[in-house]
Amino acid sequence: MTVIEGRRTAKKEYAVAVAGATGAVGDTMLRLLEERNFPVRSLKLLASERSEGKVLSFKGEETKVERLTAGSFHGTEIALFSAGATRSKEFAPMAVEAGAVVIDNSSAFRMEPDVPLVVPEINPDTVAGYKARGIIANPNCTTIVMVMPLKPLHDYGQVTRVVASSYQAVSGAGKKGIEELRRQTSAWVRGEPIEVKAFPHQIAFNLFPHIDAFQPNGYTTEELKLIFETRKILGDGSIRVSPTTVRVPVFTAHSVSMNVETKRKISVVKARELLSKMPGLQVIDDPDQGLYPMPILAAGKDDCFVGRLREDLSNDHALNLWVVGDQLRKGAALNAIQIAELLVARHL
Amino acid sequence: MTVIEGRRTAKKEYAVAVAGATGAVGDTMLRLLEERNFPVRSLKLLASERSEGKVLSFKGEETKVERLTAGSFHGTEIALFSAGATRSKEFAPMAVEAGAVVIDNSSAFRMEPDVPLVVPEINPDTVAGYKARGIIANPNCTTIVMVMPLKPLHDYGQVTRVVASSYQAVSGAGKKGIEELRRQTSAWVRGEPIEVKAFPHQIAFNLFPHIDAFQPNGYTTEELKLIFETRKILGDGSIRVSPTTVRVPVFTAHSVSMNVETKRKISVVKARELLSKMPGLQVIDDPDQGLYPMPILAAGKDDCFVGRLREDLSNDHALNLWVVGDQLRKGAALNAIQIAELLVARHL
C-alpha cells in the first residue's frame, strides 16, 4: 500500500518509536519494519534501564537503545508499544500527549470502549476510532490466531460458541521463555539439573495449563482475553467462548484446537472455501499427505494456517479445526505494523 | 487384593505370558507385576524375532525372551498382549485355544460386542464376559485417561457431550517414539541436523494433530477410539464425543483438555466432591499455589490426576477440566494388570 502511494506522490515518512525494542516482540517489529519497507523517517528505540545503551541494527544502521522516559516521545508520530501493560499504562498517554498515535501490544487498553482493538483483515474500519484516545490496541497473541478462521465462518454462519484449547509457545512469554526452554533442554542433554526460573514449572518435556494469572472463577487472565477480545474484534457480544490455555515446549507459534458452533450449518467443503478466501490465512488440510498446520511450519511466516477441518460428529452445527500462527508475527508485531500501515494508507 | 486372598488361603499362582515383553508397555507390565506382587508361578516373555534371545530381569531372575509363535502359549493361564493389533489378531485366538485368558492391549478386539472393554474402577463386572471369547480388551491409552473423570460425572449428572483435545506423549508410540524425541533433542543441542524416523514430522520443539491413520471423515483412528471406546466403557451409546488428538514433545503421560456437557448441572464444588471419591483419580486443583496436573507429575504414577475444574462460561450445563495420566501405566500396563487382578480376585 505504502509503495503504491509512493508512486503517486512524494511518499510521506514517519518518526517512529518502538517502546520495548529489545524484547522478543520488539525484535520482530524492527525486522518487520525493514522487511515491509515501512516509511520510517526516524526511529527511536526505547527500553527499560536494563537495556539502555544496547545497540540494535535497523536497515544496516546501528542505533542505541534509549531509556523509556516521560520525555521519550517528543517529535514521535507513531509509537509502537510492547513493553508490558504497566509501562503502557504509564507511558502511552505521555506519547499521545506528545502528539504520537500509540499502537499498544499490551493488554492495558484492549477492553476500553473508546480504544479500538484491531486485526486489519477483520475490522479495519474500527481503526479510525483511535482519535478518541490516540491509542489503538493490538489483541492478545492467541486471540489473533483464533479469530483469523473465525471471521469468515462468523460472516457466513454466525458463530455462537467456541470451545478452544491452546498449545502456546514459550516465546509468548518473551525472550526469557525462549532462554528457559533452551537452557533446560541443554541441561537435560548434559545430564545436569533443570533449573526453573521464567515459568512456574519445568517446561522442557512438560506442559501446563497455566498462562498469566488465575482469577477467582478459576480461569486465567489469558483465557478471559480469548472470551472478551474475540467478541470485541468480531463485533458481536453474543459469541460465547470456552477456553483452556496451555504452555507447551515449542519455541515459536501458538496452536489452537477449536470446536466452532454456528447458527447456520457449515459443511467442510463450504468452510474450506470460506477459509481459503480469508486474507492472511492459508488452508493446509491434506492429512493423507501428512499436511496440516504445525508450529515449525508457521514459525517465521506472516500468515496463519488452518487445517484438520472436520464436521463435528457430536453436533451437526459445529466444526472442528486446528489453527497455528507465529504469535510473534501475526500474533503481535506483524499485526501492530499492519495497523500502522492502515493508518498510513488511510492518511489517518 | 491378592495379598489379602493369600492371607486367608494358600495363594494360587499363575502361569503368565507377556507378548510384546520388550516394548514400552511390556517393560512397564513386568515392572508392575513385580511392584504389585502379582501371583506369578511362571513367566514367559515373548516378542518378535528381532528381540528373540534378549535377556530381561524379573524379580531378580534373568529370563530369555522367546519368539512369539503358534506354540508359545502351551500351559499359559494368563496372556498379556501388547504387541500390536496384527499380532493380537493372529496369536490371541491361539493363546485362548491353548487355555489362556487373554488381556489384550491392542485395538484388535476392543469394539467386538462379545469382548469386554474393561477399566476396573469403572466397569469391573463386565470382565466376566470374557468367557465368550476368552479375551478381555484393554482400552486405548487416551480413552482410559479421559474416562476416569467422566465416570463419576456421568453417574451423577449424565454426560451428554464431550469436546476433547489431547496432548499425547511420544512414548504412546512406544520405545521408538521415546528414542526419536531423545535423538532429535540431542541433535538440536549439538547443532546437528534433525532426522525424522518414527513420526511423520519433527517432534522436538514441535507438535502435530496426527496420531494413527486418517479416515475418510477426516478423523484419525485415534480420535474415533475416543468416541466409540468411551461409549462402550461407560455403557452408554448416547454419549457424544468430539475429539482432536495431538502429539506433543513430552516423554510420558497424556493430557486431555475436556469440555464436559451434562444433562444435570454439576457445580465445580459438586464436581470436586465427585471426582475426589473416584478410585484411581486424584484431584490436584489449587492453581493459586501453582498446583494442577502436569505430565512430569503424572509420569511413573498409578493414579490419574484431574484439575482446572471450571464452570463453562459459555454453557451452564458444562464443565471444563484438565486430566493427566501416565499412559504406559493406567493407560496401558497398569490397567491390564488390574484386569488380571480382577480375574484372580473373582476366581474367574
XYZ file of C-alpha atoms in Angstrom:
696
model
C 0.000 0.000 0.000
C 2.697 2.440 1.011
C 4.650 1.624 -2.143
C 1.635 2.391 -4.347
C 1.052 5.665 -2.503
C 4.708 6.459 -3.027
C 4.383 6.108 -6.786
C 1.650 8.680 -6.878
C 3.021 11.294 -4.536
C 6.151 12.066 -2.624
C 5.977 9.326 -0.018
C 5.431 10.641 3.461
C 7.763 9.174 6.052
C 7.179 8.952 9.784
C 9.025 9.447 13.028
C 8.578 6.042 14.679
C 9.369 4.972 18.239
C 9.442 1.392 19.500
C 8.975 1.016 23.261
C 10.206 -2.406 24.338
C 12.625 -2.618 21.402
C 14.855 -5.249 22.993
C 12.093 -7.806 23.712
C 11.014 -10.750 21.557
C 8.139 -8.747 20.014
C 10.243 -5.554 19.731
C 12.896 -7.533 17.816
C 10.274 -8.800 15.418
C 8.825 -5.292 14.991
C 12.220 -3.984 13.856
C 12.659 -6.872 11.425
C 9.157 -6.298 10.007
C 9.585 -2.514 9.654
C 12.615 -3.349 7.489
C 11.083 -6.286 5.584
C 7.887 -4.433 4.756
C 9.741 -1.228 3.958
C 7.592 0.822 6.304
C 8.100 4.560 5.612
C 10.355 5.328 8.582
C 11.908 8.786 8.634
C 13.473 8.354 12.036
C 13.487 5.501 14.522
C 13.761 5.781 18.267
C 14.435 2.573 20.207
C 13.221 2.622 23.788
C 13.517 0.106 26.599
C 13.875 -0.138 30.343
C 17.003 0.980 32.195
C 18.390 -2.553 31.976
C 18.741 -2.370 28.180
C 19.814 1.299 27.942
C 22.856 1.744 25.703
C 22.402 -1.578 23.908
C 22.985 -1.202 20.171
C 20.475 -2.626 17.655
C 20.721 -2.531 13.906
C 17.990 -1.192 11.603
C 18.488 -1.138 7.817
C 22.214 -1.509 8.338
C 22.473 1.418 10.738
C 23.359 0.944 14.361
C 21.002 2.604 16.785
C 21.487 2.989 20.505
C 18.631 1.950 22.778
C 17.441 4.839 24.952
C 15.767 4.611 28.292
C 11.966 4.954 28.162
C 11.075 8.188 29.997
C 8.358 10.829 30.100
C 10.276 12.856 27.501
C 10.961 9.975 25.086
C 8.201 10.770 22.603
C 8.975 14.348 21.658
C 8.538 14.535 17.858
C 7.254 10.933 17.564
C 4.360 10.348 15.142
C 3.823 6.599 15.580
C 4.693 4.870 18.857
C 4.698 1.056 18.875
C 4.482 -0.227 22.450
C 5.439 -3.731 23.541
C 6.844 -3.197 26.991
C 4.137 -4.716 29.180
C 0.826 -3.368 30.473
C 2.324 -1.408 33.394
C 4.647 0.606 31.156
C 1.898 1.104 28.566
C -0.431 2.500 31.210
C 2.260 4.925 32.366
C 3.854 5.988 29.101
C 1.244 5.592 26.328
C -0.747 8.667 27.477
C 2.538 10.648 27.510
C 3.252 9.563 23.931
C -0.249 10.673 22.917
C 0.242 13.966 24.755
C 3.452 14.457 22.750
C 1.437 14.060 19.522
C 2.018 10.400 18.656
C -0.521 7.735 17.745
C 0.101 4.754 20.024
C -0.274 1.153 18.825
C -0.129 -0.838 22.018
C 0.631 -4.564 22.134
C -0.150 -4.905 25.853
C -3.474 -5.710 27.476
C -3.605 -2.251 29.123
C -6.264 -0.626 26.905
C -7.757 -3.505 24.907
C -11.114 -3.615 26.608
C -11.575 0.162 26.979
C -14.685 1.030 24.971
C -13.066 4.085 23.327
C -9.918 2.214 22.237
C -10.196 0.183 19.013
C -8.941 -3.422 19.130
C -7.849 -4.081 15.588
C -6.987 -7.016 13.355
C -6.581 -5.321 9.959
C -8.039 -8.241 7.954
C -11.101 -8.301 10.225
C -12.155 -4.892 11.500
C -10.005 -2.309 9.654
C -12.656 0.386 9.820
C -12.590 0.496 13.604
C -9.057 1.899 13.425
C -10.446 5.425 12.911
C -11.752 5.233 16.462
C -8.220 5.865 17.727
C -8.967 9.572 17.587
C -10.825 9.409 20.906
C -7.772 8.452 22.958
C -4.895 8.419 20.485
C -4.455 4.707 21.189
C -5.099 1.552 19.142
C -4.815 -1.777 20.953
C -3.209 -4.861 19.411
C -5.062 -8.005 20.561
C -3.681 -10.894 22.594
C -1.496 -13.217 20.514
C -3.674 -16.328 20.895
C -6.840 -14.331 20.263
C -5.459 -13.079 16.925
C -4.604 -16.622 15.793
C -8.102 -17.784 16.837
C -10.127 -15.003 15.217
C -8.457 -15.398 11.808
C -10.504 -18.520 10.911
C -13.495 -17.407 12.999
C -14.086 -14.245 10.932
C -15.160 -15.866 7.616
C -17.128 -18.577 9.450
C -18.907 -15.925 11.517
C -19.735 -13.792 8.470
C -21.285 -16.779 6.721
C -22.832 -18.827 9.518
C -22.803 -16.775 12.739
C -20.539 -18.315 15.324
C -22.466 -18.937 18.540
C -19.943 -20.844 20.675
C -16.278 -21.850 20.516
C -14.549 -24.425 22.718
C -10.826 -23.718 22.424
C -7.755 -25.466 23.820
C -4.423 -23.816 23.100
C -0.867 -25.075 22.691
C 1.237 -21.943 23.316
C 4.913 -21.500 22.554
C 7.448 -20.320 25.141
C 8.272 -17.160 23.162
C 4.795 -15.969 24.128
C 6.491 -15.242 27.455
C 9.224 -13.258 25.688
C 12.947 -13.835 25.429
C 13.124 -15.242 28.952
C 10.732 -18.013 27.838
C 12.900 -18.891 24.847
C 16.007 -18.832 27.025
C 14.354 -21.080 29.646
C 13.416 -23.837 27.177
C 16.868 -23.659 25.576
C 18.651 -23.793 28.938
C 16.508 -26.594 30.376
C 16.871 -28.671 27.207
C 20.647 -28.270 27.144
C 20.872 -29.171 30.837
C 18.791 -32.299 30.195
C 21.039 -33.424 27.329
C 24.123 -32.879 29.507
C 22.536 -34.704 32.436
C 22.592 -31.560 34.575
C 19.798 -30.459 36.942
C 16.964 -28.483 35.364
C 16.505 -25.009 36.833
C 13.087 -23.319 36.816
C 13.157 -19.504 36.531
C 10.832 -17.994 33.914
C 7.834 -20.317 34.198
C 6.048 -21.736 37.255
C 7.298 -25.262 36.403
C 9.760 -27.087 34.171
C 8.706 -26.565 30.537
C 11.224 -28.865 28.778
C 9.417 -32.167 28.053
C 6.450 -30.898 30.070
C 3.381 -28.678 29.651
C 0.952 -26.922 31.990
C -2.470 -25.264 31.785
C -1.270 -22.003 33.306
C -0.675 -18.812 31.312
C -0.993 -15.469 33.104
C -2.733 -15.021 36.483
C -5.592 -17.093 37.883
C -8.882 -15.287 38.541
C -11.466 -16.121 41.240
C -13.625 -18.048 38.708
C -10.764 -20.467 38.028
C -9.906 -19.076 34.603
C -6.602 -17.380 33.828
C -6.425 -13.826 32.531
C -5.171 -15.311 29.247
C -8.320 -17.430 28.985
C -10.599 -14.481 29.711
C -8.854 -12.487 26.972
C -9.902 -15.158 24.478
C -13.520 -14.646 25.514
C -13.750 -10.861 25.644
C -11.296 -9.856 22.905
C -12.884 -12.283 20.424
C -16.253 -10.588 20.965
C -14.827 -7.098 20.575
C -12.823 -7.903 17.411
C -15.706 -9.715 15.725
C -18.093 -7.004 16.939
C -20.553 -9.482 18.394
C -21.067 -9.669 22.136
C -23.223 -12.788 21.776
C -20.322 -15.087 20.803
C -19.535 -17.475 23.652
C -16.022 -18.877 24.109
C -14.946 -21.667 26.462
C -11.143 -21.526 26.685
C -8.298 -23.564 28.184
C -4.790 -22.224 27.601
C -1.708 -24.404 27.875
C 2.035 -23.710 27.645
C 3.961 -26.295 25.584
C 7.690 -26.882 24.919
C 7.702 -25.265 21.467
C 9.777 -22.154 20.695
C 7.518 -20.214 18.340
C 3.922 -20.337 17.032
C 0.731 -20.877 19.002
C -1.706 -23.647 18.017
C -5.393 -23.799 18.923
C -7.763 -26.759 18.705
C -11.202 -25.247 18.142
C -14.731 -26.578 18.164
C -16.863 -23.940 16.443
C -20.663 -23.965 16.712
C -22.595 -21.889 14.194
C -26.215 -20.873 13.818
C -26.203 -21.840 10.139
C -24.707 -25.242 9.379
C -21.372 -25.034 7.521
C -20.158 -28.100 5.629
C -16.443 -28.869 5.496
C -16.486 -28.072 1.774
C -18.068 -24.683 2.436
C -15.722 -23.998 5.361
C -12.702 -24.742 3.180
C -13.999 -22.327 0.549
C -14.641 -19.590 3.125
C -11.313 -20.031 4.914
C -9.364 -20.106 1.628
C -10.614 -16.626 0.771
C -9.632 -15.090 4.115
C -6.633 -12.779 3.670
C -3.723 -13.659 5.983
C -4.940 -17.238 6.375
C -3.837 -20.331 4.447
C -5.635 -23.668 4.457
C -3.247 -26.643 4.845
C -5.509 -29.646 5.009
C -4.345 -32.740 3.178
C -3.835 -35.137 6.080
C -3.352 -38.190 3.844
C -0.194 -36.473 2.633
C 0.762 -35.589 6.210
C -0.187 -31.949 5.572
C -1.708 -29.903 8.399
C -0.527 -26.807 10.243
C 2.333 -27.208 12.741
C 4.447 -24.750 14.774
C 7.663 -25.483 12.837
C 5.838 -24.629 9.587
C 4.199 -21.466 10.904
C 7.226 -20.008 12.721
C 8.654 -17.059 10.800
C 5.630 -16.827 8.483
C 3.257 -13.875 8.262
C 0.125 -15.919 7.528
C -1.803 -18.111 9.944
C -2.563 -21.684 8.911
C -5.729 -23.715 9.370
C -6.414 -27.402 8.807
C -7.929 -30.612 10.217
C -11.344 -29.334 9.088
C -13.952 -31.828 10.247
C -17.674 -31.848 10.741
C -18.320 -32.387 14.435
C -19.780 -35.881 14.838
C -21.388 -34.774 18.108
C -23.180 -31.643 16.854
C -24.339 -31.106 13.284
C -23.991 -27.335 13.568
C -20.336 -27.460 14.592
C -16.909 -27.857 13.023
C -13.565 -28.919 14.435
C -10.462 -27.161 13.189
C -6.821 -26.597 14.058
C -5.150 -23.216 13.596
C -1.471 -22.291 14.015
C 0.199 -18.886 13.763
C 3.523 -17.272 14.602
C 2.429 -15.370 17.668
C 5.422 -13.003 17.482
C 4.434 -12.067 13.927
C 0.684 -12.144 13.222
C 0.007 -12.570 16.941
C 1.914 -9.420 17.869
C 4.498 -7.476 15.839
C 3.067 -8.029 12.345
C -0.463 -7.130 13.405
C 0.857 -3.935 15.040
C 2.797 -2.943 11.901
C -0.256 -3.741 9.758
C -2.252 -1.357 11.951
C 0.406 1.308 11.364
C 0.220 0.605 7.607
C -3.543 1.036 7.769
C -3.111 4.453 9.425
C -0.645 5.455 6.734
C -2.756 4.147 3.831
C -5.850 5.899 5.123
C -3.974 9.133 5.899
C -5.320 8.992 9.430
C -6.469 -57.961 46.729
C -4.148 -60.882 46.000
C -2.290 -60.256 49.253
C -5.486 -60.435 51.261
C -6.518 -63.609 49.463
C -3.049 -65.002 50.219
C -3.531 -64.493 53.945
C -6.697 -66.477 54.001
C -5.840 -69.433 51.798
C -2.847 -70.948 50.094
C -2.360 -68.351 47.414
C -2.909 -69.648 43.895
C -0.197 -68.648 41.460
C -0.464 -68.360 37.692
C 1.486 -69.192 34.589
C 1.748 -65.782 32.900
C 2.965 -64.906 29.413
C 3.717 -61.388 28.157
C 3.584 -60.974 24.387
C 5.461 -57.835 23.411
C 7.664 -58.007 26.503
C 10.424 -55.802 25.079
C 8.183 -52.840 24.181
C 7.487 -49.727 26.264
C 4.218 -51.186 27.597
C 5.724 -54.696 28.029
C 8.531 -53.183 30.103
C 6.001 -51.469 32.331
C 3.945 -54.662 32.651
C 6.991 -56.525 34.018
C 7.753 -53.738 36.471
C 4.112 -53.701 37.649
C 3.868 -57.496 38.016
C 6.840 -57.160 40.390
C 5.713 -53.990 42.184
C 2.190 -55.268 42.797
C 3.409 -58.725 43.732
C 1.094 -60.394 41.226
C 0.914 -64.168 41.928
C 3.195 -65.324 39.115
C 4.131 -69.006 39.160
C 5.980 -68.873 35.877
C 6.646 -66.091 33.409
C 7.122 -66.436 29.677
C 8.472 -63.415 27.808
C 7.521 -63.286 24.150
C 8.419 -60.888 21.366
C 9.078 -60.714 17.670
C 12.080 -62.372 16.021
C 14.042 -59.132 16.344
C 14.095 -59.362 20.154
C 14.485 -63.148 20.459
C 17.237 -64.100 22.912
C 17.257 -60.717 24.675
C 17.507 -61.183 28.450
C 15.118 -59.334 30.794
C 15.090 -59.429 34.556
C 12.015 -60.259 36.662
C 12.231 -60.360 40.458
C 15.994 -60.642 40.180
C 15.894 -63.594 37.818
C 17.107 -63.308 34.247
C 14.662 -64.561 31.672
C 15.333 -65.050 27.997
C 12.859 -63.558 25.524
C 11.353 -66.212 23.269
C 9.980 -65.726 19.826
C 6.177 -65.411 19.671
C 4.858 -68.448 17.781
C 1.726 -70.564 17.487
C 3.081 -72.881 20.196
C 4.108 -70.157 22.656
C 1.089 -70.438 24.950
C 1.154 -74.097 25.964
C 0.453 -74.148 29.714
C -0.210 -70.382 29.920
C -3.112 -69.299 32.149
C -2.964 -65.517 31.690
C -1.587 -64.000 28.477
C -0.920 -60.254 28.472
C -0.671 -58.960 24.902
C 0.936 -55.683 23.875
C 2.469 -56.488 20.526
C 0.202 -54.540 18.171
C -3.185 -55.319 16.637
C -1.854 -57.526 13.832
C -0.077 -59.896 16.219
C -3.036 -59.904 18.607
C -5.381 -60.888 15.793
C -3.078 -63.751 14.824
C -1.914 -65.048 18.200
C -4.604 -64.172 20.782
C -7.001 -66.872 19.489
C -4.126 -69.384 19.684
C -3.474 -68.418 23.304
C -7.165 -68.879 24.082
C -7.127 -72.239 22.269
C -4.197 -73.264 24.488
C -6.313 -72.489 27.575
C -5.201 -68.981 28.486
C -7.289 -65.905 29.228
C -6.011 -63.095 27.006
C -5.824 -59.489 28.185
C -5.124 -57.569 25.017
C -3.747 -54.041 24.961
C -4.185 -53.606 21.197
C -7.221 -52.245 19.348
C -7.836 -55.653 17.688
C -10.866 -56.756 19.702
C -11.971 -53.665 21.610
C -15.141 -52.995 19.685
C -16.218 -56.647 19.270
C -19.573 -56.942 21.073
C -18.601 -60.204 22.809
C -15.262 -58.904 24.114
C -15.407 -56.833 27.312
C -13.547 -53.496 27.296
C -12.607 -53.003 30.907
C -11.412 -50.250 33.198
C -11.529 -51.957 36.607
C -12.586 -48.813 38.524
C -15.432 -48.241 36.055
C -16.987 -51.439 34.704
C -15.435 -54.340 36.689
C -18.499 -56.543 36.330
C -18.196 -56.689 32.543
C -14.968 -58.678 32.978
C -16.976 -61.903 33.397
C -17.979 -61.530 29.749
C -14.524 -62.757 28.728
C -15.909 -66.272 28.808
C -17.496 -65.816 25.362
C -14.188 -65.412 23.525
C -11.502 -65.862 26.171
C -10.398 -62.269 25.520
C -10.622 -59.049 27.527
C -9.649 -55.836 25.753
C -7.650 -53.066 27.396
C -8.841 -49.646 26.145
C -6.856 -47.074 24.226
C -4.453 -45.120 26.456
C -6.026 -41.687 25.941
C -9.528 -43.113 26.351
C -8.615 -44.552 29.760
C -7.250 -41.202 30.964
C -10.423 -39.479 29.692
C -12.997 -41.862 31.161
C -11.531 -41.735 34.672
C -13.059 -38.296 35.438
C -16.051 -38.900 33.153
C -17.300 -41.886 35.154
C -18.317 -40.094 38.397
C -19.653 -37.096 36.456
C -21.717 -39.433 34.258
C -23.105 -41.361 37.230
C -24.234 -38.146 38.883
C -25.223 -35.898 36.004
C -25.317 -37.937 32.774
C -22.647 -36.820 30.364
C -24.219 -35.896 27.016
C -21.262 -34.466 25.075
C -17.509 -34.100 25.493
C -15.219 -31.884 23.429
C -11.697 -33.204 23.973
C -8.284 -32.019 22.798
C -5.342 -34.204 23.732
C -1.656 -33.570 24.396
C -0.086 -37.024 23.901
C 3.406 -38.087 24.908
C 5.858 -39.696 22.490
C 6.006 -42.934 24.497
C 2.450 -43.534 23.281
C 4.218 -44.554 20.079
C 6.451 -46.974 22.019
C 10.192 -47.039 22.538
C 10.853 -45.704 19.053
C 8.889 -42.571 19.996
C 10.980 -42.043 23.136
C 14.176 -42.639 21.180
C 13.104 -40.162 18.483
C 12.472 -37.267 20.889
C 15.724 -38.030 22.727
C 17.736 -38.212 19.490
C 16.212 -35.098 17.922
C 16.704 -33.092 21.132
C 20.350 -34.143 21.444
C 20.967 -33.315 17.769
C 19.412 -29.872 18.284
C 21.618 -29.129 21.306
C 24.718 -30.208 19.350
C 23.663 -28.145 16.318
C 23.322 -31.262 14.165
C 20.542 -31.894 11.621
C 17.320 -33.352 12.996
C 16.380 -36.716 11.481
C 12.728 -37.788 11.252
C 12.114 -41.547 11.527
C 9.400 -42.636 13.962
C 6.871 -39.820 13.478
C 5.570 -38.128 10.317
C 7.344 -34.869 11.273
C 9.915 -33.481 13.678
C 8.546 -33.785 17.216
C 11.283 -31.951 19.167
C 10.025 -28.368 19.785
C 7.038 -29.122 17.564
C 3.622 -30.786 17.759
C 1.089 -32.112 15.252
C -2.582 -33.165 15.210
C -1.844 -36.588 13.755
C -1.951 -39.829 15.766
C -2.714 -43.073 13.947
C -4.263 -43.240 10.457
C -6.634 -40.724 8.854
C -10.120 -41.940 7.968
C -12.342 -40.690 5.121
C -14.305 -38.417 7.505
C -11.121 -36.519 8.385
C -10.749 -38.019 11.856
C -7.848 -40.244 12.841
C -8.371 -43.772 14.132
C -7.113 -42.485 17.498
C -9.851 -39.860 17.559
C -12.550 -42.387 16.656
C -11.370 -44.637 19.513
C -12.104 -41.801 21.938
C -15.678 -41.690 20.653
C -16.538 -45.376 20.494
C -14.494 -46.775 23.386
C -15.811 -44.097 25.769
C -19.374 -45.192 24.976
C -18.592 -48.871 25.463
C -16.706 -48.412 28.757
C -19.353 -46.109 30.252
C -22.076 -48.394 28.876
C -23.974 -45.533 27.257
C -24.198 -45.290 23.482
C -25.793 -41.848 23.698
C -22.619 -40.061 24.873
C -21.241 -37.868 22.107
C -17.521 -37.091 21.901
C -15.824 -34.541 19.641
C -12.086 -35.328 19.697
C -8.848 -33.825 18.405
C -5.661 -35.747 19.217
C -2.247 -34.126 19.166
C 1.301 -35.436 19.649
C 3.495 -33.221 21.844
C 7.209 -33.268 22.773
C 6.715 -34.842 26.197
C 8.172 -38.261 27.094
C 5.457 -39.770 29.287
C 1.852 -39.029 30.330
C -1.058 -37.941 28.164
C -3.048 -34.801 28.988
C -6.578 -34.035 27.836
C -8.425 -30.709 27.907
C -12.103 -31.603 28.216
C -15.337 -29.690 27.967
C -17.999 -31.913 29.531
C -21.711 -31.241 28.985
C -24.142 -32.933 31.361
C -27.893 -33.310 31.475
C -27.966 -32.352 35.153
C -25.965 -29.245 36.034
C -22.868 -30.019 38.113
C -21.274 -27.197 40.102
C -17.498 -27.069 40.497
C -17.931 -27.820 44.201
C -20.026 -30.893 43.419
C -17.636 -31.988 40.653
C -14.689 -31.744 43.045
C -16.556 -33.888 45.572
C -17.470 -36.496 42.932
C -14.003 -36.625 41.387
C -12.302 -36.861 44.802
C -14.186 -40.078 45.538
C -13.251 -41.778 42.272
C -10.718 -44.573 42.903
C -7.572 -44.225 40.784
C -8.118 -40.487 40.344
C -6.641 -37.627 42.353
C -7.840 -34.036 42.252
C -4.961 -31.515 42.041
C -6.655 -28.168 41.745
C -5.110 -25.315 43.661
C -3.997 -23.056 40.823
C -3.171 -20.125 43.105
C -0.430 -22.343 44.531
C 0.593 -23.405 41.003
C -0.994 -26.813 41.557
C -2.653 -28.570 38.615
C -1.891 -31.849 36.830
C 1.165 -31.960 34.546
C 2.967 -34.742 32.652
C 6.113 -34.569 34.809
C 3.958 -35.073 37.920
C 1.898 -37.931 36.478
C 4.747 -39.887 34.855
C 5.517 -43.022 36.857
C 2.352 -42.707 38.956
C -0.505 -45.206 39.007
C -3.295 -42.667 39.524
C -4.653 -40.197 37.006
C -4.847 -36.538 38.007
C -7.587 -34.000 37.331
C -7.675 -30.252 37.866
C -8.510 -26.835 36.381
C -12.158 -27.508 37.263
C -14.209 -24.607 35.944
C -17.845 -23.948 35.201
C -18.135 -23.327 31.481
C -18.931 -19.632 30.996
C -20.488 -20.470 27.603
C -22.869 -23.239 28.724
C -24.351 -23.539 32.203
C -24.618 -27.332 31.903
C -20.934 -27.851 31.147
C -17.612 -28.033 32.960
C -14.050 -27.568 31.770
C -11.377 -29.819 33.222
C -7.834 -30.994 32.602
C -6.805 -34.611 33.172
C -3.332 -36.165 33.001
C -2.294 -39.798 33.346
C 0.766 -41.955 32.718
C -0.422 -43.663 29.548
C 2.100 -46.507 29.948
C 0.722 -47.237 33.444
C -3.001 -46.515 33.870
C -3.344 -46.012 30.113
C -1.935 -49.446 29.309
C 0.129 -51.786 31.511
C -1.418 -50.977 34.894
C -4.975 -51.258 33.602
C -4.106 -54.644 32.046
C -2.591 -55.931 35.299
C -5.591 -54.600 37.241
C -7.819 -56.634 34.917
C -5.702 -59.696 35.676
C -6.022 -58.957 39.408
C -9.779 -58.716 38.981
C -9.843 -62.168 37.361
C -7.784 -63.561 40.224
C -9.815 -61.875 42.965
C -13.078 -63.070 41.481
C -11.744 -66.579 40.857
C -12.793 -66.255 37.217
